[in-house]
Structure formats: structure tokens, C-alpha cells
XYZ file of C-alpha atoms in Angstrom:
529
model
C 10.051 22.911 4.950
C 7.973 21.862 7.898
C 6.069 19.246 9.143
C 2.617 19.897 7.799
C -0.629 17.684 6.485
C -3.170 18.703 3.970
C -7.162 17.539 4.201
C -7.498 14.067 2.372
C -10.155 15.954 -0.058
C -7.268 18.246 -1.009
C -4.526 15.744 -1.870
C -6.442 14.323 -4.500
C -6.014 10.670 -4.392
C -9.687 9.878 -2.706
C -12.740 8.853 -4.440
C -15.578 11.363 -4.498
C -17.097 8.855 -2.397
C -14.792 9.234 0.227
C -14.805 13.026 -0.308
C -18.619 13.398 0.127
C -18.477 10.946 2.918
C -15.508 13.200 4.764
C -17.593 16.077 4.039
C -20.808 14.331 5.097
C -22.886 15.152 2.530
C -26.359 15.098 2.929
C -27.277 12.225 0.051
C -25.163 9.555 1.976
C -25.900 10.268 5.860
C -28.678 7.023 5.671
C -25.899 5.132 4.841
C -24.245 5.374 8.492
C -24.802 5.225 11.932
C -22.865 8.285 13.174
C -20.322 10.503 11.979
C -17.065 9.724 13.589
C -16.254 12.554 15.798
C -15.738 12.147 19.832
C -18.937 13.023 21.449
C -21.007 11.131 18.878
C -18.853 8.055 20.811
C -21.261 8.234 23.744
C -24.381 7.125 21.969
C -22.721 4.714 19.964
C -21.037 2.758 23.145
C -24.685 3.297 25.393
C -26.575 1.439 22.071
C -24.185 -1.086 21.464
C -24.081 -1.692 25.089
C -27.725 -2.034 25.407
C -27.419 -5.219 22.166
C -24.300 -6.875 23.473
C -24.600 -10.127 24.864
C -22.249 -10.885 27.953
C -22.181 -14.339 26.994
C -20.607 -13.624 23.553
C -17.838 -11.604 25.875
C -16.725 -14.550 27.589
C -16.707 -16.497 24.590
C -14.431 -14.001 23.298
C -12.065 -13.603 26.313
C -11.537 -17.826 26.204
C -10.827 -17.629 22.854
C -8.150 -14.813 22.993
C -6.295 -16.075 26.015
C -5.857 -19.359 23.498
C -4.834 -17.687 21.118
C -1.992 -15.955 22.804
C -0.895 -18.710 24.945
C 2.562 -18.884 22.893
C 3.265 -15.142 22.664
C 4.973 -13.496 25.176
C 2.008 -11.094 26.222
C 2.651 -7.268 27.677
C 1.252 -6.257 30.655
C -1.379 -3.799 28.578
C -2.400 -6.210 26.498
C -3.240 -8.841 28.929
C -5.281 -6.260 30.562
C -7.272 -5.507 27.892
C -7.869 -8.931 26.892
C -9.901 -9.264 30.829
C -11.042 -6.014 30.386
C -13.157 -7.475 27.785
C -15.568 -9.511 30.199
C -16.631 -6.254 31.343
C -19.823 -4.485 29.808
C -17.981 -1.144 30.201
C -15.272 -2.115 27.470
C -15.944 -1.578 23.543
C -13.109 -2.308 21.109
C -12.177 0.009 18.340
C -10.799 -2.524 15.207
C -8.871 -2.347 12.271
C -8.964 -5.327 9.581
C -6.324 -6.217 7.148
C -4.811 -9.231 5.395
C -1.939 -11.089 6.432
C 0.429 -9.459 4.087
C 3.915 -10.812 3.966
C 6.036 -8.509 6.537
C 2.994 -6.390 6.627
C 3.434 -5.354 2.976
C 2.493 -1.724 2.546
C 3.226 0.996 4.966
C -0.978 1.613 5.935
C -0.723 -1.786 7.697
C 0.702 0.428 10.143
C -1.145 3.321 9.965
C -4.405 1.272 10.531
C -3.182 0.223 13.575
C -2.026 3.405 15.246
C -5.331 5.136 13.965
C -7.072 1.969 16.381
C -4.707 2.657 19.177
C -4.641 6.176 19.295
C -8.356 6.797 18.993
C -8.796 3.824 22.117
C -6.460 6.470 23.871
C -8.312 9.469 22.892
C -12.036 7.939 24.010
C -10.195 6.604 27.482
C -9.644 10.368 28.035
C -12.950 11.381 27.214
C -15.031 8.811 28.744
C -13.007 7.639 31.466
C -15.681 5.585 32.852
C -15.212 3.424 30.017
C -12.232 0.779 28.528
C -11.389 0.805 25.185
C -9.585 -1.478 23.471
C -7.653 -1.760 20.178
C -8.121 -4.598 18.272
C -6.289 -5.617 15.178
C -8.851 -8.198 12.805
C -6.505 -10.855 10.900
C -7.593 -11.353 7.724
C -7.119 -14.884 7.654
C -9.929 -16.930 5.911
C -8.999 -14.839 2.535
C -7.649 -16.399 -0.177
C -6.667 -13.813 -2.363
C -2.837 -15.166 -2.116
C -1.517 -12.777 -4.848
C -2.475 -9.843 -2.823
C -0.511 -10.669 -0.072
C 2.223 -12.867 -1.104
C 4.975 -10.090 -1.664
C 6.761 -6.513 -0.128
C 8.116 -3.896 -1.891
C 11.613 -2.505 -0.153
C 13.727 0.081 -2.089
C 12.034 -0.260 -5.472
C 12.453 -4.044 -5.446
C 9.554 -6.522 -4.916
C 10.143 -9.701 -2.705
C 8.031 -12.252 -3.860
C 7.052 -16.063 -1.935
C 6.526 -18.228 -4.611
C 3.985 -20.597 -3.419
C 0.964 -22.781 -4.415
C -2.047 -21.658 -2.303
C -5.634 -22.504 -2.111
C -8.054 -22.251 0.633
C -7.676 -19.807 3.547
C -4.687 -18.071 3.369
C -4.130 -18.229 7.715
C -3.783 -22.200 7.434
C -0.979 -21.765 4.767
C 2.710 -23.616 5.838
C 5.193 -20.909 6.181
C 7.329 -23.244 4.416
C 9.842 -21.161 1.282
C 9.902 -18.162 3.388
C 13.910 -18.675 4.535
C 14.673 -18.365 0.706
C 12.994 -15.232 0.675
C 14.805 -13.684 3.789
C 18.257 -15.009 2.274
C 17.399 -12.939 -0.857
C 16.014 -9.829 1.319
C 18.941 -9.777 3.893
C 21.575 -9.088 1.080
C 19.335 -5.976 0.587
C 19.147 -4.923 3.803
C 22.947 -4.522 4.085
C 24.696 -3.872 7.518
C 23.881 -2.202 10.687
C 21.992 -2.966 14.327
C 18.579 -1.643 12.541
C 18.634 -4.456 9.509
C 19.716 -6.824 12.043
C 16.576 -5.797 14.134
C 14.501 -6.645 10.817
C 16.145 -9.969 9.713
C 15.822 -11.203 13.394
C 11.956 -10.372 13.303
C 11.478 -11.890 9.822
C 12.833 -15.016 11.210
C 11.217 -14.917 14.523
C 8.011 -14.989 12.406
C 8.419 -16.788 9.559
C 10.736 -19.676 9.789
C 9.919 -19.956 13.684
C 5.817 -20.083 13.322
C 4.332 -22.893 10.956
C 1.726 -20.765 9.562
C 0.899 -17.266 7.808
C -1.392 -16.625 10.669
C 0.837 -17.378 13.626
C 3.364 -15.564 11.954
C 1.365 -12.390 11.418
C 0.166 -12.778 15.145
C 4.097 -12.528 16.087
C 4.966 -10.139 13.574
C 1.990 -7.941 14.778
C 2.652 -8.204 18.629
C 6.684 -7.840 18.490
C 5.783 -4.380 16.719
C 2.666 -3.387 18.731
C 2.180 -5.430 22.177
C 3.284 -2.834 24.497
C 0.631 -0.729 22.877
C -2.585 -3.117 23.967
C -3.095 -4.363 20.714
C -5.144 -7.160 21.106
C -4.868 -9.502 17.876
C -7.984 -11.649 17.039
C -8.286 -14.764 14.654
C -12.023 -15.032 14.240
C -11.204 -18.245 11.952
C -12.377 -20.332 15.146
C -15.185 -22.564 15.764
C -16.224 -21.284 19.204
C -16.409 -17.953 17.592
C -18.222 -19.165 14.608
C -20.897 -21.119 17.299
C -21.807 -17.304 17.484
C -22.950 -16.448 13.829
C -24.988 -19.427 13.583
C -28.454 -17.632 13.964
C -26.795 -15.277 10.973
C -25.316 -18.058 8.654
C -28.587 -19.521 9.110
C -30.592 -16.844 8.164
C -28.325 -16.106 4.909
C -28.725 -19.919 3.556
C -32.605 -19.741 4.382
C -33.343 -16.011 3.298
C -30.854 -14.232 1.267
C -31.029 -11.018 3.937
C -27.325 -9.310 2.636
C -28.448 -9.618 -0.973
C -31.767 -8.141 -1.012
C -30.448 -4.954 1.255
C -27.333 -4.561 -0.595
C -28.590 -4.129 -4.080
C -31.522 -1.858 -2.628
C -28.346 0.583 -0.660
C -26.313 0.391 -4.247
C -28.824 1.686 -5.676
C -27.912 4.729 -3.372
C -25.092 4.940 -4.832
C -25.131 4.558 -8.731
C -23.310 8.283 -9.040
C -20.257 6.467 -7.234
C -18.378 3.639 -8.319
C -20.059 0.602 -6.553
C -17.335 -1.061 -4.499
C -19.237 -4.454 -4.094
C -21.581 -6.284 -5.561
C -23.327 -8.839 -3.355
C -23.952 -12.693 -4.045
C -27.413 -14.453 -3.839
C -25.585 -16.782 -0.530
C -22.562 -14.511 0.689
C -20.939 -17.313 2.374
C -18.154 -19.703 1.193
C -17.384 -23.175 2.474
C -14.000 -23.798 3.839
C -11.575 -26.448 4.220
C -7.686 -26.158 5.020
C -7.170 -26.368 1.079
C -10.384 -25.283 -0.136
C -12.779 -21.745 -0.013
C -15.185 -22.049 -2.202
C -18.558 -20.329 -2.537
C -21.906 -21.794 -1.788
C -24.626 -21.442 -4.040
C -28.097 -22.417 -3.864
C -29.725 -23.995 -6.905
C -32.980 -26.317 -7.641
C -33.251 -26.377 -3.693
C -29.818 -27.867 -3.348
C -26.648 -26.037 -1.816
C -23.587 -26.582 -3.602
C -19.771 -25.719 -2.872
C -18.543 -24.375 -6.158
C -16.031 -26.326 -8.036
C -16.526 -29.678 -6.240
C -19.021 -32.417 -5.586
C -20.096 -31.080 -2.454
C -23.623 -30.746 -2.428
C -26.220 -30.316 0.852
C -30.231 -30.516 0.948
C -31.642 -27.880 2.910
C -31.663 -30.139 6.118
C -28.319 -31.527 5.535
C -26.979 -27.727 4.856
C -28.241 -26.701 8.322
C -26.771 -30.033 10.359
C -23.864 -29.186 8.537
C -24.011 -25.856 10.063
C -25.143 -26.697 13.679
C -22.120 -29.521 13.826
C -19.217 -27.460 11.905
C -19.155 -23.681 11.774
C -16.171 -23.250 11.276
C -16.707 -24.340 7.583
C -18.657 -21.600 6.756
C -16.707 -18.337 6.200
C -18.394 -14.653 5.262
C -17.235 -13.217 2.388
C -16.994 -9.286 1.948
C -20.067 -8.362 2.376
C -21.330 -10.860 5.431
C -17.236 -10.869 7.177
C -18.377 -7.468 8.754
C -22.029 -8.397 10.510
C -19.854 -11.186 11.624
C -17.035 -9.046 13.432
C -19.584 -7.063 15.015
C -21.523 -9.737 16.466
C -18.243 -11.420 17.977
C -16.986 -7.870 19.210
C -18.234 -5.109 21.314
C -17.237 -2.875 18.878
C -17.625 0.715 18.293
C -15.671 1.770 15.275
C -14.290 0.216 12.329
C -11.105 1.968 10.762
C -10.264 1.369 7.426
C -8.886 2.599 3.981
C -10.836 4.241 1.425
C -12.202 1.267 -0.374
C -12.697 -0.696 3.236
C -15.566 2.477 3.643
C -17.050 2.430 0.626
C -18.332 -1.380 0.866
C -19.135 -0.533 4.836
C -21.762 2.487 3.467
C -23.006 -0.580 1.065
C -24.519 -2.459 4.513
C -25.920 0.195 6.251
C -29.488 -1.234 5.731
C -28.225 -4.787 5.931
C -26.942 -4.455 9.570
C -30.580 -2.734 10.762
C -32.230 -5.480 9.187
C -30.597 -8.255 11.516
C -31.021 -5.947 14.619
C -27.191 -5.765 15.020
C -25.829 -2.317 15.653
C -24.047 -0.613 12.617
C -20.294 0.883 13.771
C -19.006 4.358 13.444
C -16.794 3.957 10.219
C -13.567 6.085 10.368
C -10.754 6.609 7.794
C -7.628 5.560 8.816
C -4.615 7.522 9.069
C -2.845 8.678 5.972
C 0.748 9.817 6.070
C 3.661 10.937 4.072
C 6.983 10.125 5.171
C 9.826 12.253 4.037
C 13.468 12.664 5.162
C 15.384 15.800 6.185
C 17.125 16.120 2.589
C 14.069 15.469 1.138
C 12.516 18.248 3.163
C 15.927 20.655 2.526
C 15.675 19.683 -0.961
C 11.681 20.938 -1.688
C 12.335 23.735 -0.122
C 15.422 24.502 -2.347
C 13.234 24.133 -5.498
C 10.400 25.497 -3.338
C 8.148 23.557 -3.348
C 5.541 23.062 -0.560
C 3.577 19.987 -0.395
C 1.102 20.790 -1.715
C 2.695 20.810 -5.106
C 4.420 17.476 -4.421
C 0.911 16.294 -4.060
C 0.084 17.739 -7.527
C 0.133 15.338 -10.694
C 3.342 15.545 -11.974
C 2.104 16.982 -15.484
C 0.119 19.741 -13.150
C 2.854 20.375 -11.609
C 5.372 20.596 -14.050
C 3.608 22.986 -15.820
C 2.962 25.301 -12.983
C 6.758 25.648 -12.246
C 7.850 26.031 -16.009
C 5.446 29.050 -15.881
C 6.895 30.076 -12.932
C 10.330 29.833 -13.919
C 9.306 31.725 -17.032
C 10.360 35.188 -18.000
C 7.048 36.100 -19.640
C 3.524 34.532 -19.680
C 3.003 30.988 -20.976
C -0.974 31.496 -20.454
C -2.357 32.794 -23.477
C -5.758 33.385 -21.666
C -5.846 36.644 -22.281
C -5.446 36.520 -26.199
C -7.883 33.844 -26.064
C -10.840 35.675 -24.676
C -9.472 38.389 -26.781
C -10.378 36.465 -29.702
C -13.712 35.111 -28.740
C -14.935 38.430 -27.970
C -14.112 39.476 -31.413
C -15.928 36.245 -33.165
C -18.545 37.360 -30.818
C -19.482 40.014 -33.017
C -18.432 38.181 -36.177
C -21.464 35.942 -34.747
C -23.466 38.585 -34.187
C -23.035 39.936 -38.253
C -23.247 36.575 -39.259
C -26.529 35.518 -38.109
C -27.973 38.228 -39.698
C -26.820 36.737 -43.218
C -26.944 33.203 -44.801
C -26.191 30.175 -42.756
C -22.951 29.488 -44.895
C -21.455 32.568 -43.819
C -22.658 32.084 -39.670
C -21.069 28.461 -40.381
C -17.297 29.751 -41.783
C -17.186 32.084 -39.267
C -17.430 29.585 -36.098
C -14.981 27.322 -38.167
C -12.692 30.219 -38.469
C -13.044 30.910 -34.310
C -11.914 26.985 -34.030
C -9.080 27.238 -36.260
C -7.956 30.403 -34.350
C -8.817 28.941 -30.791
C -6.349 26.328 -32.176
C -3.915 27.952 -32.999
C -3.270 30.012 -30.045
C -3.562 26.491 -27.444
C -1.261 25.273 -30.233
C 1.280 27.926 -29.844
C 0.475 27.950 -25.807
C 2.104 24.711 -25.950
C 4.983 25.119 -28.480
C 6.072 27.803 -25.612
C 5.600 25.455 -23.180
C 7.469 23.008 -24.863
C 10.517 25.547 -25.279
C 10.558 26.619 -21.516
C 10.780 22.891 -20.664
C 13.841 22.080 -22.394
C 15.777 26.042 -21.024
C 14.511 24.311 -17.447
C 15.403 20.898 -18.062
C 17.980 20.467 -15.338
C 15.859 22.137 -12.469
C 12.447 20.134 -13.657
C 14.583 16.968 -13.921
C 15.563 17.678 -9.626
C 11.450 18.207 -9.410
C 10.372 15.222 -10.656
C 13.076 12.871 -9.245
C 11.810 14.144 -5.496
C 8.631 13.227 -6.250
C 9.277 10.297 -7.598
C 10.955 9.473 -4.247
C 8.125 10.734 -2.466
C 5.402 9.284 -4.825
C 7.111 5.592 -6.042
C 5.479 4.972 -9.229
C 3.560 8.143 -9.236
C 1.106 6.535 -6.384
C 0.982 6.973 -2.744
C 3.851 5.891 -0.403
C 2.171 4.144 1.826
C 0.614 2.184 -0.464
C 3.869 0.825 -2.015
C 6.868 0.457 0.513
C 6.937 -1.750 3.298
C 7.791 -0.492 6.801
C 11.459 -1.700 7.004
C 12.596 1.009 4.627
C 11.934 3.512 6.941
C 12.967 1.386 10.205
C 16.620 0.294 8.261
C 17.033 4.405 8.948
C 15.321 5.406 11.671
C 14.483 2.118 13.961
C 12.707 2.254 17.563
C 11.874 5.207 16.851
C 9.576 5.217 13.871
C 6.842 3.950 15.268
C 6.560 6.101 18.809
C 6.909 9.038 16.230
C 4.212 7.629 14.229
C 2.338 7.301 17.285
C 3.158 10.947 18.894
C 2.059 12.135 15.700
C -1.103 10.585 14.020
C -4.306 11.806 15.049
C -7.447 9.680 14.383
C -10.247 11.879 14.330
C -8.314 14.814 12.346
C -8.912 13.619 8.603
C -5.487 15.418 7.461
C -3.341 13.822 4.995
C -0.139 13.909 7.605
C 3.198 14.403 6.188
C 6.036 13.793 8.943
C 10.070 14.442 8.456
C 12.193 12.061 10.032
């Protein structure tokens, strides 16, 4: 079977959200700046241009070149980093928490959508740098989330007490966890490659978010990632006039709830605070909330008068952290950024601030979904096409398409369709002769079509039923490739970490990933290794 993608409306595991959106529907085009294709690129880069402030790119630059003074740096990155002092370079960035050994496989895929599409716009607009940036998630503090990989069906777990942001955590307990996931990895130069990079970052960084900044660049450098850690007072000296205006005014709230009201036929992603901005310690991250004209840090005794709130502010920054609905004004104030890639849920809170961003005067990005991607091996590939299958079907809900093939493996018709509308065109004129007599008789005559309707679906799947078990063996092969292909009957690359696929293929997954995935295509990719 070849190498082939499908659209992401087609494969049926986006939101009709993200389908409208992808299909730009007319109801949600206030809700974004410009559609992401390449010549709408040009517009965006000349307005954000226009709104940039050098100053903020030099702040920038100084804190990037601290941040990577213990890396070893490629030659493309560095570049990029000074490129960045220059009004003629715009970033394209992905987000994403700080997922132990990048947890599911889209970590990835986000990151090759950023690098790929700064490729593509360097061809277009060659006048202009572009550079991809990957946004550490590291003021969250949803430690569940990322505290965990799957490899092989098995989930490898740190077992840690957290609170507060989850970048300042001690790497400390993550040997046990690499003793426990090297037995797994077995033998070989590519698990050797892995364990050596787990313990490069892990056991030789002190914290999640030096670890992640190793883990990222070992896999990416030589690409021009640039890595950021906006968790940094210089940075935060930036989003004062923004922080300030949230404590005082309540801007993101009142523009949120007005967009969501936009979008009541979806399902509303998030739902904004009155203050959406939490206070943060290295153990605490805590909301602030505004009550009886006094500011108060949830869960503690921290409380601030208005004046004392805003000395707070002017003196420490760095204590103030957005949450998800102000962390996205504040990456485009510190960035000269164009485009924000993301998943499907990352888009659906970005069309939520549409109105929020215009408001504050700061330029809304082109929002692009990020790379999706199916990867499948040779036998797997052989195999599909010996039950042929294209994919399609192995995109199909396994009920769908288990039914489909048992019909097709069928000597005779399992859809009783036909008898159906046979039958209701004869009740028809029952109806018809009925409604011409008492209501009693009208009445036994539709309960009579029910029964009837009934007992044909009823027989429909008695047959069904029959065929399975005569095509047990071949359905049984059906559902144990997708299974493989679809772990727990949900997307790949939402479940298996990276180092399944490298333990097979090594160096080269990731050029192939990169040779492969297009940015601005919106196909669901499938690729055969």
C-alpha cells in the first residue's frame, strides 16, 4: 500500500470546530487574522513589523544567548538567535509542555511543522529571516499531564510531589525511571542512542526545564530551533503595561466571554477568569483574585492593596505568570512572531482571543494546525494491503469498519434497505386507507409499520451477527492492525512516545519526518518506514 495522507476533515478525529475552521467557514473568519496560506504571510510580517518594538528584540536576543550558554549551540541556531536583532526576522512558534522524554509523538510533529514552514517562507520571501522557535511550557503546573511516556503499550511514570511551576522542578527520581525503561528498550546501537540521551537530560540537568532544553536541542539544533524559556524576569519587564492593565481592568475577560459567545454551537475550549494571571513562586502557582478591592493569591495569606499589587508588579515580574488565556498576548509581545502552530484544542482557545488581542493593539498571529501523521511499518503496510484495506478504512471506527468488510466478505446482501423501503411504501398506503377511517385503526397501523421496521433491522443484524463469526479469523487480523495502528482505538501520535519508532529506525526518523511533512498542506500524512 503506499504512502498516502487523507484531509484532517476526512479522518474523523477533529472537532467541527477545527473542520469549519480548515474549511474557513464564513461564521468564524472574525475570529482570525488571516488564513494560513503563503502569500497571506506578506501582510502579516509588513503589520507585525510596523508594531514591533526593536527594543523588545534585543531584550530577547540577551536573554536567549543566556539561556544557551551551557548547550553546545549549532551553527544555524546561533544564527538565528542574532538574526533576531534584525527587523527583517519574524519567528514562526510552536508551544508545548515539558513532557517527560517529549511524551507523545506530536511533540515532534509541532516542531517540524515550525521548521519546515520557516523554510518554506525563506523561499518565498527571501528578503526576509524566519526563525523557528520552540515555546517551553514551563510555568504550568499541570504535573500529571506531563509526568509520564507511553513506549510499547507500557506507561513510564515519575513519581513525584510537585507544586508550583513545573520548569523549576528537581530532576531528582528520574535515574529510577531510566533503570526501569532501559530493560525495555533491550539491545542495539539505536536504544543505546536513547538511554544515552535520557541521561544526558535527566540525571545530567537539575531541572525539568534544562532538561527539556537539552532533550529538545540534541534532537533539533542542527535544524535552527531556537528554544525559549519566557519564565524570565527581563522578559516579564516586557508585559508589565499588560499585567497591569489585567489587575486594573479585566480586558481578557470582558472580550473573551463576548467571542464565546461566537461560538456557543462549538464546544467552548476556555472559559476565562475575572484576573487571568496567577502568582508564582518556585513551589507555588496560584491564581490571583480580586475581591472587596483587595488582590489575593488563592490558597494562602498573600494578600496586596491595589498600590501594593502594582509595586509588587513594577519590582518582581517574574511572579506573575499568564494563564491560558493571557500566556498567548504574552508570547506575542516578547516575539516577532508570525504564526502560532498548534494542535486542535491549542486553536480552538486561540479563535477565543481574537477580539482580546485587537483590544490591546497587539497584532493577532496566523494560527496553523500542526502536522498530523501516521506512522506505519512495511509489514504493516504488506499486511493492509493483504486484507485490503486502504487507509482510509483503517481510519474508520472499528465498528464502521467491521461491518463494511463482513458485508464485503459476504456472499449475499447484509443491507436489508431494499425490503425496508419496500415495506414503508406499502404502510404508505395502509396510511393512506387509514386516515380515511377512525383514529384507532390510523394508530394500529403505524404500530404495525414499527413492529415490522423492527423486525427486519432485527434480522439485518442476526445476519450480521452470523457473517461475523464464518469471518472470525480474517476480522480478528483487521482489528489487531488497527489496533497497532490506532493504540487504544485513539490516534498514534497522541499515545506513543518517539523512541518506539527511533529503537527501529534511528537517525533517520526524523530527516524522513522532515523530507516529508508539509505545513501548509492540512493532510492527515501517513508515512511507511
Amino acid at each position: 500500500m503506499p504512502t498516502d495522507c487523507i484531509s484532517y476533515q476526512d479522518s474523523g478525529y477533529f472537532t467541527p470546530l477545527m473542520n469549519d475552521y480548515l474549511d474557513q467557514k464564513e461564521n468564524l473568519q472574525s475570529l482570525y487574522n488571516r488564513f494560513p496560506i503563503l502569500e497571506n504571510f506578506k501582510e502579516q510580517l509588513l503589520e507585525k513589523q510596523e508594531n514591533f518594538d526593536i527594543e523588545n528584540r534585543k531584550v530577547l536576543v540577551s536573554v536567549l544567548k543566556e539561556q544557551y550558554q551551557s548547550l553546545t549551540v549549532s551553527k544555524l541556531t546561533n544564527q538565528n538567535i542574532e538574526a533576531l536583532k534584525e527587523q527583517n526576522t519574524f519567528t514562526i512558534t510552536t508551544g508545548h509542555q515539558l513532557n517527560l522524554f517529549t511524551g507523545p509523538l506530536y511533540f515532534l510533529y509541532k516542531i517540524i511543522s515550525a521548521i519546515n514552514l520557516s523554510k518554506e517562507l525563506k523561499t518565498k520571501y527571501p528578503d526576509y529571516n524566519f526563525v523557528p522557535v520552540y515555546w517551553m511550557a514551563t510555568e504550568d503546573h499541570d504535573f500529571d499531564e506531563i509526568n509520564y511516556f507511553n513506549f510499547k503499550g507500557k506507561k513510564f511514570r515519575w513519581n513525584k510531589e510537585s507544586a508550583g511551576p513545573v520548569g523549576r522542578l528537581s530532576t531528582e527520581g528520574l535515574a529510577e525511571v531510566l533503570h526501569v525503561f532501559s530493560k525495555e528498550l533491550g539491545q542495539g546501537s539505536n536504544a543505546e542512542t536513547i538511554k544515552k540521551l535520557f541521561e544526558e537530560a535527566y540525571l545530567k540537568h537539575d531541572n525539568l526545564t534544562d532538561a527539556t532544553r537539552f532533550l529538545a536541542n540534541s534532537l533539533f539544533g542542527e535544524y535552527g530551533l531556537v528554544i525559549l524559556d519566557a519564565d524570565n524576569k527581563e522578559l516579564k519587564k516586557l508585559f508589565i503595561p499588560f499585567v497591569k492593565e489585567e489587575l486594573l481592568h479585566q480586558t481578557s475577560s470582558k472580550k473573551v466571554l463576548e467571542t464565546t459567545e461566537k461560538l456557543k454551537k462549538y464546544n467552548v475550549q476556555v472559559n476565562p477568569r475575572d484576573i487571568n494571571l496567577f502568582y508564582i513562586e518556585d513551589h507555588l502557582r496560584e491564581r490571583i483574585i480580586f475581591q472587596n478591592e483587595t488582590y489575593y493569591v488563592n490558597k494562602t495569606d498573600i494578600r496586596f492593596s491595589e498600590k501594593e499589587m502594582l509595586s509588587e508588579l513594577e519590582n518582581h515580574p517574574e511572579k506573575f505568570s499568564p494563564n491560558v488565556i493571557m500566556r498567548p498576548l504574552y508570547q506575542e509581545v516578547i516575539l516577532p512572531n508570525l504564526c502560532y502552530i498548534g494542535g486542535g484544542g491549542e486553536l480552538a482557545y486561540w479563535l477565543e482571543l481574537k477580539s482580546f488581542f485587537d483590544a490591546v493593539n497587539i497584532t493577532f498571529p496566523i494560527i496553523l494546525l500542526r502536522n498530523s501523521v501516521l506512522l506505519a511499518t512495511e509489514k504493516q503496510a504488506k499486511k493492509a494491503d493483504k486484507l485490503n484495506l486502504n487507509w482510509n478504512d483503517l481510519f474508520s471506527k472499528q465498528t464502521d469498519l467491521v461491518n463494511e468488510k463482513i458485508k464485503s466478505f459476504s456472499e449475499f446482501a447484509i443491507d436489508f434497505s431494499e425490503q425496508k423501503a419496500f415495506l414503508k411504501q406499502q404502510f404508505e398506503n395502509l396510511n393512506a386507507i387509514a386516515s380515511k377511517t377512525d383514529k384507532s385503526f390510523s394508530g394500529a397501523v403505524k404500530a404495525q409499520e414499527a413492529k415490522q421496521i423492527k423486525g427486519l433491522e432485527n434480522l439485518e443484524k442476526r445476519l450480521l451477527k452470523a457473517e461475523k463469526r464464518k469471518h472470525s479469523e480474517e476480522l480478528e487480523r483487521i482489528t489487531d492492525l488497527q489496533n497497532e495502528l490506532f493504540p487504544i482505538k485513539s490516534l498514534q501520535e497522541r499515545q506513543t512516545n518517539f523512541s518506539e519508532f527511533y529503537v527501529t529506525n534511528g537517525e533517520a526518523l526524523i530527516p524522513k519526518l522532515m523530507t516529508e511533512l508539509q505545513p501548509l498542506e492540512n493532510k492527515f500524512n501517513v508515512i511507511v518506514f
